[in-house]
CSV table of C-alpha atoms in Angstrom, one decimal:
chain,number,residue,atom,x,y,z
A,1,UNK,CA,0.0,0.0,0.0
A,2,UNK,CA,1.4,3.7,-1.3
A,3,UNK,CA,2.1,6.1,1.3
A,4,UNK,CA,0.1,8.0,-0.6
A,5,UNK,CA,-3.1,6.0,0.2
A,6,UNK,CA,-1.9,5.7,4.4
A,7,UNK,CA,-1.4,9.3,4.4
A,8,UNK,CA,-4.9,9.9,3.3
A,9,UNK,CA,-7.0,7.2,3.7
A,10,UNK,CA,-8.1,7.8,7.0
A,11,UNK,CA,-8.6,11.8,6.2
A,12,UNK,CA,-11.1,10.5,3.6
A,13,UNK,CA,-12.9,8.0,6.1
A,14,UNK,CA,-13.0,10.6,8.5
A,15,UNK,CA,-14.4,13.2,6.2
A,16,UNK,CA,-16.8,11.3,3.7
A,17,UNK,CA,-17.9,8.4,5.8
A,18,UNK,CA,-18.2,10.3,9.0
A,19,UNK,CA,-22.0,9.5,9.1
A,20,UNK,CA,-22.4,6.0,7.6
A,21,UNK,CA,-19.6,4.4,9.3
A,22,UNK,CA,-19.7,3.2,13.1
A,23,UNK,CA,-18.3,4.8,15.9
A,24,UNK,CA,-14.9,3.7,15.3
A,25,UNK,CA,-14.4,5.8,12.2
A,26,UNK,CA,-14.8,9.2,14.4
A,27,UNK,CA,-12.2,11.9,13.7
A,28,UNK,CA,-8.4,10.6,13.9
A,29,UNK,CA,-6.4,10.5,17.9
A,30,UNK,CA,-4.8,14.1,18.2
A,31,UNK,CA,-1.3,14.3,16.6
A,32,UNK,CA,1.3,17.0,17.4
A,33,UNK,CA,1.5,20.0,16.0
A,34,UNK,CA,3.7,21.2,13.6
A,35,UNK,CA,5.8,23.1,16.3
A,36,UNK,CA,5.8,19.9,19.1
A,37,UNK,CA,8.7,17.8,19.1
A,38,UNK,CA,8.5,14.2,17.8
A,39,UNK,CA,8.5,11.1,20.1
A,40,UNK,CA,11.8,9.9,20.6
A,41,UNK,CA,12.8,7.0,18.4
A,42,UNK,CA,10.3,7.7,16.1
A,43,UNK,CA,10.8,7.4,12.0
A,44,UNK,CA,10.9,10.6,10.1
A,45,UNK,CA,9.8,14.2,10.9
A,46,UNK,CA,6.5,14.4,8.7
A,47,UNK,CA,3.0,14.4,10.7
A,48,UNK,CA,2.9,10.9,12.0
A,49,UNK,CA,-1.2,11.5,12.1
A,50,UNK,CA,-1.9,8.9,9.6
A,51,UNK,CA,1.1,6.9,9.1
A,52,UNK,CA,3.4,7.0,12.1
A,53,UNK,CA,3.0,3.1,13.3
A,54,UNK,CA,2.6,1.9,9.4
A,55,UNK,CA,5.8,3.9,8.4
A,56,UNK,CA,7.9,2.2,12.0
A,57,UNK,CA,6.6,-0.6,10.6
A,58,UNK,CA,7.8,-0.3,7.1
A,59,UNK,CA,11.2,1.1,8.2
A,60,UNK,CA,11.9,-2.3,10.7
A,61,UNK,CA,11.0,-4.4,7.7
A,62,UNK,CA,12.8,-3.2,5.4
A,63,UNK,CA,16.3,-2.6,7.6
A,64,UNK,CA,15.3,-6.6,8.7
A,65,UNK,CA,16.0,-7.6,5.3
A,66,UNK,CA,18.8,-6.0,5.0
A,67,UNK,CA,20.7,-7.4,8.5
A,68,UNK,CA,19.9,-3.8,10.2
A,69,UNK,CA,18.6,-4.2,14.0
A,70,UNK,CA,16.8,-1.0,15.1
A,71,UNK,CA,17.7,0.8,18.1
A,72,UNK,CA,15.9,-0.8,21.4
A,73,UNK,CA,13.9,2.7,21.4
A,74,UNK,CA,12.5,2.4,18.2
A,75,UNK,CA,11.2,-0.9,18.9
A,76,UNK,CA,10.2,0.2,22.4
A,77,UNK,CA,7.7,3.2,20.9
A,78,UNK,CA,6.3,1.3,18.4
A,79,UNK,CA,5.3,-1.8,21.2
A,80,UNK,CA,4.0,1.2,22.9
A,81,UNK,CA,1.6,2.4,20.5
A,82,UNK,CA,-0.3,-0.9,21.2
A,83,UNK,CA,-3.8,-0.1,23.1
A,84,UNK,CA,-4.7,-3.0,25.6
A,85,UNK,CA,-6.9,-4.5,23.6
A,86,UNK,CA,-4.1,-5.2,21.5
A,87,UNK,CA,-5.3,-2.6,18.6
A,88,UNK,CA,-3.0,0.0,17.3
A,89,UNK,CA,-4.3,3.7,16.0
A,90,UNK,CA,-1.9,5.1,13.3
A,91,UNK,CA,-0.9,7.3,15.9
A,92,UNK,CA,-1.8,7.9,19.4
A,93,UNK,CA,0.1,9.6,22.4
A,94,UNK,CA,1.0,6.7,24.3
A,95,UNK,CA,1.4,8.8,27.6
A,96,UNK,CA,-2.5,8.1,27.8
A,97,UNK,CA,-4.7,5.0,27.6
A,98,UNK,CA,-6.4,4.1,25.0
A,99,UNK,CA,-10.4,5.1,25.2
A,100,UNK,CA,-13.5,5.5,22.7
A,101,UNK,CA,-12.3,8.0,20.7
A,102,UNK,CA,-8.9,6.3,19.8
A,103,UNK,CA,-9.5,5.2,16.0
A,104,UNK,CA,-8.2,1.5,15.7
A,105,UNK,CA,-6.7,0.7,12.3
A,106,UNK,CA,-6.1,-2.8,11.1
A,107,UNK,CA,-3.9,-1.7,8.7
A,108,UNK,CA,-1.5,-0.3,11.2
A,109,UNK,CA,-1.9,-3.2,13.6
A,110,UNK,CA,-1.3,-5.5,11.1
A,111,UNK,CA,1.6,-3.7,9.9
A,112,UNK,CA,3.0,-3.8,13.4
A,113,UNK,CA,2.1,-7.3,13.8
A,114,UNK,CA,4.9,-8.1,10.6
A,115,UNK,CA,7.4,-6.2,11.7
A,116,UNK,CA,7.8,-7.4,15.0
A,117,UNK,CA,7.7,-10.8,14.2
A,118,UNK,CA,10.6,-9.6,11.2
A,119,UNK,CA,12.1,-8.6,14.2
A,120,UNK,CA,11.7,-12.0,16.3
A,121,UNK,CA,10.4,-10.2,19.6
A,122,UNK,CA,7.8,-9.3,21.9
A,123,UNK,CA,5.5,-12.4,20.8
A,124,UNK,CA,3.0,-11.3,23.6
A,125,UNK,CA,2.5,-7.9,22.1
A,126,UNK,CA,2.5,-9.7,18.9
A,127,UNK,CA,-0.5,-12.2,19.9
A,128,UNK,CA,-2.8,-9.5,21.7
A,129,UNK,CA,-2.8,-7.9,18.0
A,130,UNK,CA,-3.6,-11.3,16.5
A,131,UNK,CA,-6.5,-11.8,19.2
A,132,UNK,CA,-7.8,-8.4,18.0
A,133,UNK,CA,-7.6,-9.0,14.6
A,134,UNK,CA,-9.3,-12.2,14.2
A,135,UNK,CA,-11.9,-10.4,16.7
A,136,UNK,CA,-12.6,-7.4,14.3
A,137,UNK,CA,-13.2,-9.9,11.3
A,138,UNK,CA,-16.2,-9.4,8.9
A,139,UNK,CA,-19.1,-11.6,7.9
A,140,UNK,CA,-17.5,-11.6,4.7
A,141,UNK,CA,-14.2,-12.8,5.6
A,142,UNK,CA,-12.6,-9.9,5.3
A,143,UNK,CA,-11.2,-6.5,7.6
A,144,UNK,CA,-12.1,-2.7,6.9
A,145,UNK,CA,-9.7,-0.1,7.6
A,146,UNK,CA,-11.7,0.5,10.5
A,147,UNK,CA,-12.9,-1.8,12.6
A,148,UNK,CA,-16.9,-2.2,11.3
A,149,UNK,CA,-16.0,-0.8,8.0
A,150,UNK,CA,-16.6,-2.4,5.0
A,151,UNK,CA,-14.5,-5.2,3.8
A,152,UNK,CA,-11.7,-3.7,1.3
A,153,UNK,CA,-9.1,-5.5,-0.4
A,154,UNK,CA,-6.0,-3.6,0.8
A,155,UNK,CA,-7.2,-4.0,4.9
A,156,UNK,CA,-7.9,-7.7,3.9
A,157,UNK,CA,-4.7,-8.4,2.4
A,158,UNK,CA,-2.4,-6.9,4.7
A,159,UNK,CA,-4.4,-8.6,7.6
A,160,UNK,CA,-4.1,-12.1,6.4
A,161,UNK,CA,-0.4,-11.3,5.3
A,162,UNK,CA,0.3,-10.6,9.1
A,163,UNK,CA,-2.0,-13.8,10.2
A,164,UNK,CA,-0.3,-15.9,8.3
A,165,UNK,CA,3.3,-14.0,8.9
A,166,UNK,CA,2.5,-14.7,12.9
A,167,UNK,CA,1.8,-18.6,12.1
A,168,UNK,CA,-2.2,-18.2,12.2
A,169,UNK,CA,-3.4,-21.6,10.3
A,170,UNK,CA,-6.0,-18.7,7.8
A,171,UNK,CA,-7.5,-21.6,7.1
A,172,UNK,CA,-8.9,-21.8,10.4
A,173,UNK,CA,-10.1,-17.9,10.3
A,174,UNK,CA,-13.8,-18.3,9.6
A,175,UNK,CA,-16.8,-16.9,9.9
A,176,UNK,CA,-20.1,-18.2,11.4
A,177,UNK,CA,-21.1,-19.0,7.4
A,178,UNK,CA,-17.7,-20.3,7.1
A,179,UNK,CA,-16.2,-17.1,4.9
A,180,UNK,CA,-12.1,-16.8,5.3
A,181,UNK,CA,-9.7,-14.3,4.4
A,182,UNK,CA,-9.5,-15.8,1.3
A,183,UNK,CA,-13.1,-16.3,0.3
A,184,UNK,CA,-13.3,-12.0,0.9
A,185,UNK,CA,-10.1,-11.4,-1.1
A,186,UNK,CA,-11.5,-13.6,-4.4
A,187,UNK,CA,-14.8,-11.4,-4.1
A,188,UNK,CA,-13.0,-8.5,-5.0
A,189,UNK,CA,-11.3,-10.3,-8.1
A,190,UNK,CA,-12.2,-9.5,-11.7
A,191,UNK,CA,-12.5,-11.9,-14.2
A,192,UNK,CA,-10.0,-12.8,-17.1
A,193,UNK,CA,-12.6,-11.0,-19.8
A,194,UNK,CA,-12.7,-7.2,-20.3
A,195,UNK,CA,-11.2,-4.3,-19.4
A,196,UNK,CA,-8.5,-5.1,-16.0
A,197,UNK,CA,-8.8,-8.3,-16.5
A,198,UNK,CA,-7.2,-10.5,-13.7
A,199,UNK,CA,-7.4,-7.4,-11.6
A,200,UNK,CA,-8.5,-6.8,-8.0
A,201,UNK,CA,-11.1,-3.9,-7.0
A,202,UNK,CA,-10.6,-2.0,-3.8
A,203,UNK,CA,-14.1,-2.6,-2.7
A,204,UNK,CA,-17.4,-2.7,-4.7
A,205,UNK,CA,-19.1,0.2,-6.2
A,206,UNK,CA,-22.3,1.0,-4.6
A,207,UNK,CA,-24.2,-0.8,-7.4
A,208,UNK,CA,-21.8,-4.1,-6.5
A,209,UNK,CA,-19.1,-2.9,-10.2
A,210,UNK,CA,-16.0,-4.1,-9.6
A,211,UNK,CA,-13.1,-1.8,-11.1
A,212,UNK,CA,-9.3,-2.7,-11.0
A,213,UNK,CA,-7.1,-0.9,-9.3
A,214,UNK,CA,-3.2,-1.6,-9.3
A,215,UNK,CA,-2.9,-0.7,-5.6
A,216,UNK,CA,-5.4,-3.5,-4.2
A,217,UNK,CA,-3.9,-6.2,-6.8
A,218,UNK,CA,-0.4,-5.7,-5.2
A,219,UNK,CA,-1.6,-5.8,-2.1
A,220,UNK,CA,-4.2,-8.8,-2.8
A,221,UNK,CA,-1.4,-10.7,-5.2
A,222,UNK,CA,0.7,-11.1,-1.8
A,223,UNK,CA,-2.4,-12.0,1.0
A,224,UNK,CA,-3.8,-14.4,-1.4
A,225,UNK,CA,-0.6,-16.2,-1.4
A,226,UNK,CA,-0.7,-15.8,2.7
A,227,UNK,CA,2.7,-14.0,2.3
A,228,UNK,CA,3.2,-10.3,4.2
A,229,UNK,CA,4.7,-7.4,3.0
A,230,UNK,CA,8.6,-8.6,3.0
A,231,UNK,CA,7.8,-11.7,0.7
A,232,UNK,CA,11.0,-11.9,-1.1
A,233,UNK,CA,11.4,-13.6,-3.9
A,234,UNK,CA,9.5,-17.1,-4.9
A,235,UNK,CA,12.0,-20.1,-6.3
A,236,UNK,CA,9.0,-20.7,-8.7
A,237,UNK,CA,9.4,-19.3,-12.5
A,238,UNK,CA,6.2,-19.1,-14.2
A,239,UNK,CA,4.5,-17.4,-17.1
A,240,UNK,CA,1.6,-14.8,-16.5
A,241,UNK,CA,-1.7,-16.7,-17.1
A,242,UNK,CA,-5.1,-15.4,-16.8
A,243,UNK,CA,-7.1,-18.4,-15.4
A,244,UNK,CA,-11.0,-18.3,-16.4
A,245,UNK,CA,-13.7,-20.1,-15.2
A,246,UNK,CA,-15.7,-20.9,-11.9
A,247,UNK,CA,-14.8,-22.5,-9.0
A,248,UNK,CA,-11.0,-21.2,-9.1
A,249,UNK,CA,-8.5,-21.7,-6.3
A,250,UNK,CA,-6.8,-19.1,-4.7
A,251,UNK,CA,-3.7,-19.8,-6.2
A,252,UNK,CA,-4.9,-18.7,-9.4
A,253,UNK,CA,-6.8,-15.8,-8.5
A,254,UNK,CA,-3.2,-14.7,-7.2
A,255,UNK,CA,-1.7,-15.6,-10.3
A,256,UNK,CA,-4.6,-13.5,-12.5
A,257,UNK,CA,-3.6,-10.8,-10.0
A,258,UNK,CA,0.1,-11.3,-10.9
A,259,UNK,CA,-0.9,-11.5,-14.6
A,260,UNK,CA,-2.3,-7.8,-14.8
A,261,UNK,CA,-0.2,-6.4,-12.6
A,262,UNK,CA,2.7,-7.7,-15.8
A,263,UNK,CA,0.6,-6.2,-17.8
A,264,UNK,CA,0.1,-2.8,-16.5
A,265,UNK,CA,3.9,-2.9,-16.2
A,266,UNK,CA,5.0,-4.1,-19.3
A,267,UNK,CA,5.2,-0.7,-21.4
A,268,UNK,CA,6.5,1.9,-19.7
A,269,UNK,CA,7.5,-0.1,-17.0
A,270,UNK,CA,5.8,1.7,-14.3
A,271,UNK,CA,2.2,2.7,-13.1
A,272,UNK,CA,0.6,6.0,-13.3
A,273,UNK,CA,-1.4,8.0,-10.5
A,274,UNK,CA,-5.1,8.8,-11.3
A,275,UNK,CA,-5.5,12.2,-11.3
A,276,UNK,CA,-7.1,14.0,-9.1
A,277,UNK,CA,-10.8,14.6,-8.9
A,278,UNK,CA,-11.8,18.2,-10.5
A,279,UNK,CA,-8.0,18.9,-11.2
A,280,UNK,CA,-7.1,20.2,-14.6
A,281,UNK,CA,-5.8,18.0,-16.9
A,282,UNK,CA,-2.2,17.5,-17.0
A,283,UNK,CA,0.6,15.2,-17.5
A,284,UNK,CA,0.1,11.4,-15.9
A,285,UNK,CA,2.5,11.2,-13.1
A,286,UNK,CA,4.3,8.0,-12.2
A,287,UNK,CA,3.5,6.0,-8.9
A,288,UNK,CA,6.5,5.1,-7.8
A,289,UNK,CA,4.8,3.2,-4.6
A,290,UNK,CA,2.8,1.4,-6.3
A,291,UNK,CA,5.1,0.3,-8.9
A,292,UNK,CA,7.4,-0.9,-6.5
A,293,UNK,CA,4.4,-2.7,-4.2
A,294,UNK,CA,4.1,-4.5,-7.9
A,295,UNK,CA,7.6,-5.3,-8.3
A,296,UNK,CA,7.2,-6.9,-4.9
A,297,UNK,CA,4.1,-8.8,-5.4
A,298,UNK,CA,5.1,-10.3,-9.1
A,299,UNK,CA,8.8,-11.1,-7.6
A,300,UNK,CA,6.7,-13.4,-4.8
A,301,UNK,CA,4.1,-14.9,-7.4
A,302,UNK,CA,6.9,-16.5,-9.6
A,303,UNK,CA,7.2,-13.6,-12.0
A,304,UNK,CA,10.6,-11.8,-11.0
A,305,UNK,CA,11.2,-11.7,-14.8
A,306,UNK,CA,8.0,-9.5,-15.3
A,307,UNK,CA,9.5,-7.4,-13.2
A,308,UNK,CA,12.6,-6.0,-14.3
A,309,UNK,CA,12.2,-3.6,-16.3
A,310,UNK,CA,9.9,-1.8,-13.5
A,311,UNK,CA,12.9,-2.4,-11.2
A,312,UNK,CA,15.5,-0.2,-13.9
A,313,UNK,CA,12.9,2.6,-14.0
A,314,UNK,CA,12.6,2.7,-10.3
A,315,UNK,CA,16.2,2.7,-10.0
A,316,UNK,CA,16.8,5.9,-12.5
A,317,UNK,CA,13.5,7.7,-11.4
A,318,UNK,CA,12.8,6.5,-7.8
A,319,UNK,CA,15.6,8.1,-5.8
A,320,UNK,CA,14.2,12.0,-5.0
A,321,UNK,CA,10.6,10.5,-4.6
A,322,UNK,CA,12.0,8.1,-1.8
A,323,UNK,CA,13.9,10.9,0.1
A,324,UNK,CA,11.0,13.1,-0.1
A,325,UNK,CA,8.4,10.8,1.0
A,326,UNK,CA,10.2,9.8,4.3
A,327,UNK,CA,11.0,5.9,5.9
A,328,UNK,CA,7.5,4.3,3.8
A,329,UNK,CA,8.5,5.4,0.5
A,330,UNK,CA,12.5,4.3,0.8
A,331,UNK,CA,11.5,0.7,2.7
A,332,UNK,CA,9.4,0.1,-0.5
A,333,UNK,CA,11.7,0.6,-2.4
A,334,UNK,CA,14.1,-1.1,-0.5
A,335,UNK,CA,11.9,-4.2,-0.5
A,336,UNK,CA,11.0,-4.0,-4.1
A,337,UNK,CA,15.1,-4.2,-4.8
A,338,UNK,CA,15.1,-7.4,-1.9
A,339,UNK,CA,12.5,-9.2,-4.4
A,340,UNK,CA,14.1,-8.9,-7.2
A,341,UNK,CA,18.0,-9.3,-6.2
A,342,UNK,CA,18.5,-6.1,-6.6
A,343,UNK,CA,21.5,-3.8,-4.7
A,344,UNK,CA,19.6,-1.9,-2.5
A,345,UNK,CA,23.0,-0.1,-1.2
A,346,UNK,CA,23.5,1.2,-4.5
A,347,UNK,CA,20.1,1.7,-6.1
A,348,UNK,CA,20.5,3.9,-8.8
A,349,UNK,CA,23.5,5.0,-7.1
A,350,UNK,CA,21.6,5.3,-4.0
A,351,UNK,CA,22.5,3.7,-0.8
A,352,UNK,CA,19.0,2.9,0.5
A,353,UNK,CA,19.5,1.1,3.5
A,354,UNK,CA,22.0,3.8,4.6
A,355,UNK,CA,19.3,6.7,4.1
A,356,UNK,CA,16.8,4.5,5.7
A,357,UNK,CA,18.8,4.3,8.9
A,358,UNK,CA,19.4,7.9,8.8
A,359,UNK,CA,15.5,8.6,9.3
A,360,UNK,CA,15.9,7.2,12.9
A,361,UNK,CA,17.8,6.2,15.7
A,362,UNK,CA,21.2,4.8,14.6
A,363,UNK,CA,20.6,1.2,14.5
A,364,UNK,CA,21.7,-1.5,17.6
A,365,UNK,CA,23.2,-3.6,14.9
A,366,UNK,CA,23.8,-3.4,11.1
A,367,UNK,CA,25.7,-6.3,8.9
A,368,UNK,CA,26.8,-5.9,4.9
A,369,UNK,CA,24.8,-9.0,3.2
A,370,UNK,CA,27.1,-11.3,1.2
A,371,UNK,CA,27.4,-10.7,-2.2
A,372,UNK,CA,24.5,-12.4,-4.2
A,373,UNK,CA,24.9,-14.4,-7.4
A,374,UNK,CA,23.7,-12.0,-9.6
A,375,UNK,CA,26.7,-9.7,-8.6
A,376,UNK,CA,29.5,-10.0,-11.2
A,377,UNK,CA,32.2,-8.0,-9.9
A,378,UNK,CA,33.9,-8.6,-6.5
A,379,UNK,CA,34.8,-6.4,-3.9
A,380,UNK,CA,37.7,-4.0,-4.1
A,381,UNK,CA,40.5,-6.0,-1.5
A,382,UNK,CA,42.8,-3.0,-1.1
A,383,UNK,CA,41.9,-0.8,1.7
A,384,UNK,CA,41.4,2.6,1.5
A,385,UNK,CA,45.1,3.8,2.3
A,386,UNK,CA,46.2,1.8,-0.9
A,387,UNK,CA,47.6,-0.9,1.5
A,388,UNK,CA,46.9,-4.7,1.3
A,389,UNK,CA,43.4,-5.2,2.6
A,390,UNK,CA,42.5,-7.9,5.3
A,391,UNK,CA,41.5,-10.3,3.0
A,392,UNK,CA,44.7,-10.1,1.1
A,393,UNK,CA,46.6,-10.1,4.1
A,394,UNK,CA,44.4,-13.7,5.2
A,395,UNK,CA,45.6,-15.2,1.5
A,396,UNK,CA,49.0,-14.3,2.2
A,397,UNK,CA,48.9,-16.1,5.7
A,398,UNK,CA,47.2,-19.3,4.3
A,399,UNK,CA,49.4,-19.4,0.7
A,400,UNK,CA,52.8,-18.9,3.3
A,401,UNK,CA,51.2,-21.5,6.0
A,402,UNK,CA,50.7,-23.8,2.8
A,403,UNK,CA,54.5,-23.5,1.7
A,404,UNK,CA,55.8,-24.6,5.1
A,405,UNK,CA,53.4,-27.9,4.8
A,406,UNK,CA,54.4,-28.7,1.6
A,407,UNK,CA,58.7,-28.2,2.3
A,408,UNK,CA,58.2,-30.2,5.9
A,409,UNK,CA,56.6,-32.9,4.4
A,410,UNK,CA,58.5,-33.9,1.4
A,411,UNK,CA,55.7,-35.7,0.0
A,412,UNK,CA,53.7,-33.3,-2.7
A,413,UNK,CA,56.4,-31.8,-4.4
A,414,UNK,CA,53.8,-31.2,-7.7
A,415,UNK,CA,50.7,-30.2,-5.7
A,416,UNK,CA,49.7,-26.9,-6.9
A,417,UNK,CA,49.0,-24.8,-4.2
């Protein structure tokens, strides 16, 4: 999901739905003011209104990935974001308790849910989320952004994606009539025929029209599969394939996803943001986010390949959006480069990771990956004086240690060393 969407999502709920939805979809927990300091430990220095747990979130999955350990006081705020009933707001003060006019957001618990398990700790903060989650679960199978809100396929995919991250069997997430996570996420799929074909739909039209939108099939690509939002990359190779017909599994309705979502990428290589209702007509811009949350989702369906040239244009284009947009927009990107094999230390000549970092706390712990296969070139040995670097200096020692072997022994005098 773009940062984009978080940032405004919740402004819309809170300004169109104010009426129709249920008292959980009131106006937004207070956030600071412009003037009032940040929390401590706390990523970037935008308004966390709407995004500060989901962007913590991002940033912890993204530096996991990458063998970066946040500082203990990151980890520490965003545990205590949590309300007691295991719920998280997209931002709250956490100096007071939660009460009826904190908005819960499944997104944001959900989000929190996969990065501390990325993370490997607090598994009881981890399960009271989980208990609320499968609490909050529609009729339909599905999760709102709020909790009582209608079923969406972004909030339904990012739930079942944390489920499934924390070791929830989703098959075992039912309703009363027996709907799961799955059976909401193939409601909002569109068939193989017609315009955005393969596609998922955000939610239904008020007349039940279901219209494709890129954003929900990356999202929906990945919680069909049962896989969160650091997937990685699948061993599988496969071709895109629109799969028709009744009765299909959700396997395949994640594979149509996949298949549009190569198809929307396939000529330029990246999507395009909608424009803006009553705005003038201009230009189409590019959606970075979202092209990156599709890099993501066709690298985890099978379809890396599908994905590389939307990998090159993110890495020429990408870099001044990602700085801008704060620790959401530079862990996608950062995960979109994981998917794929990509370098996401020098990422269009941007060191990702290391800018990530720099939108926090220094980390507790941070470790260069080894190189990867798709690397061709190795690392420079000298050091940076123009001396012999340690690794030279370690092939010395074992080519020198070698040579006294082979003159005490006598015995190999035509081993090659």
């Amino acid at each position: 999901m773009t940062v984009r969407r978080r940032a405004a999502a919740l402004a819309i709920t809170a300004v169109l739905s104010a009426a129709a939805a249920p008292a959980a979809s009131a106006a937004p927990s207070p956030s600071p003011s412009p003037s009032t300091k940040l929390p401590e430990g706390l990523y970037g220095t935008a308004d966390p209104t709407y995004d500060g747990v989901w962007r913590q979130s991002m940033a912890f999955l993204a530096q996991k990935i990458e063998l970066v350990t946040p500082a203990t006081k990151s980890v520490d705020w965003l545990v205590a974001q949590q309300c007691d009933s295991g719920a998280y707001a997209s931002y709250r003060d956490a100096s007071k308790p939660c009460d009826d006019k904190t908005v819960a957001d499944t997104n944001a618990t959900a989000a929190a849910v996969q990065a501390l398990m990325e993370l490997n700790s607090h598994r009881p903060t981890v399960d009271n989320s989980v208990s609320w989650l499968k609490s909050v679960q529609n009729e339909d199978g599905g999760w709102g952004y709020n909790p009582g809100s209608p079923s969406d396929a972004n909030s339904t995919a990012v739930v079942t994606g944390a489920l499934a991250r924390a070791g929830v069997p989703l098959a075992d997430i039912t309703t009363d009539d027996g709907a799961s996570p799955y059976t909401a996420l193939q409601s909002f799929a569109l068939p193989c025929d017609g315009e955005g074909a393969g596609a998922f739909a955000y939610q239904p039209d008020k007349d039940g029209k279901l219209t494709a939108n890129a954003d929900a099939t990356a999202a929906a690509v990945l919680g069909a599969m049962g896989k969160g939002m650091a997937a990685g990359n699948s061993n599988a190779v496969r071709k895109p394939v629109c799969h028709e017909g009744d009765g299909l599994t959700v396997e395949q309705t994640a594979q149509n996803g996949a298949f549009y979502l190569a198809k929307a990428l396939g000529g330029s290589g990246h999507l395009q943001l909608p424009p803006m209702p009553g705005a003038e007509e201009s230009e189409p811009q590019p959606d970075f986010g979202n092209t990156a949350d599709a890099v993501v989702a066709l690298a985890a369906s099978g379809h890396k390949d599908q994905a590389e040239k939307a990998v090159a244009y993110l890495e020429k284009n990408a870099g001044d959006w990602a700085e801008k947009g704060g620790p959401a927009a530079t862990a996608q990107l950062v995960l979109a480069a994981h998917a794929t094999g990509t370098d996401a230390r020098d990422f269009g000549g941007v060191d990702l990771v290391r800018q990530l970092n720099a939108q926090g706390p220094a980390p507790a712990a941070t470790a260069v990956p080894s190189p990867t296969a798709t690397q061709d070139e190795p690392e420079d040995t000298t050091s940076d004086d123009g001396g012999l670097g340690v690794w030279w200096l370690v092939g010395i020692g074992l080519a020198f240690g070698a040579g006294i072997g082979f003159l005490l022994s006598g015995r190999r005098k035509n081993q090659q060393l």
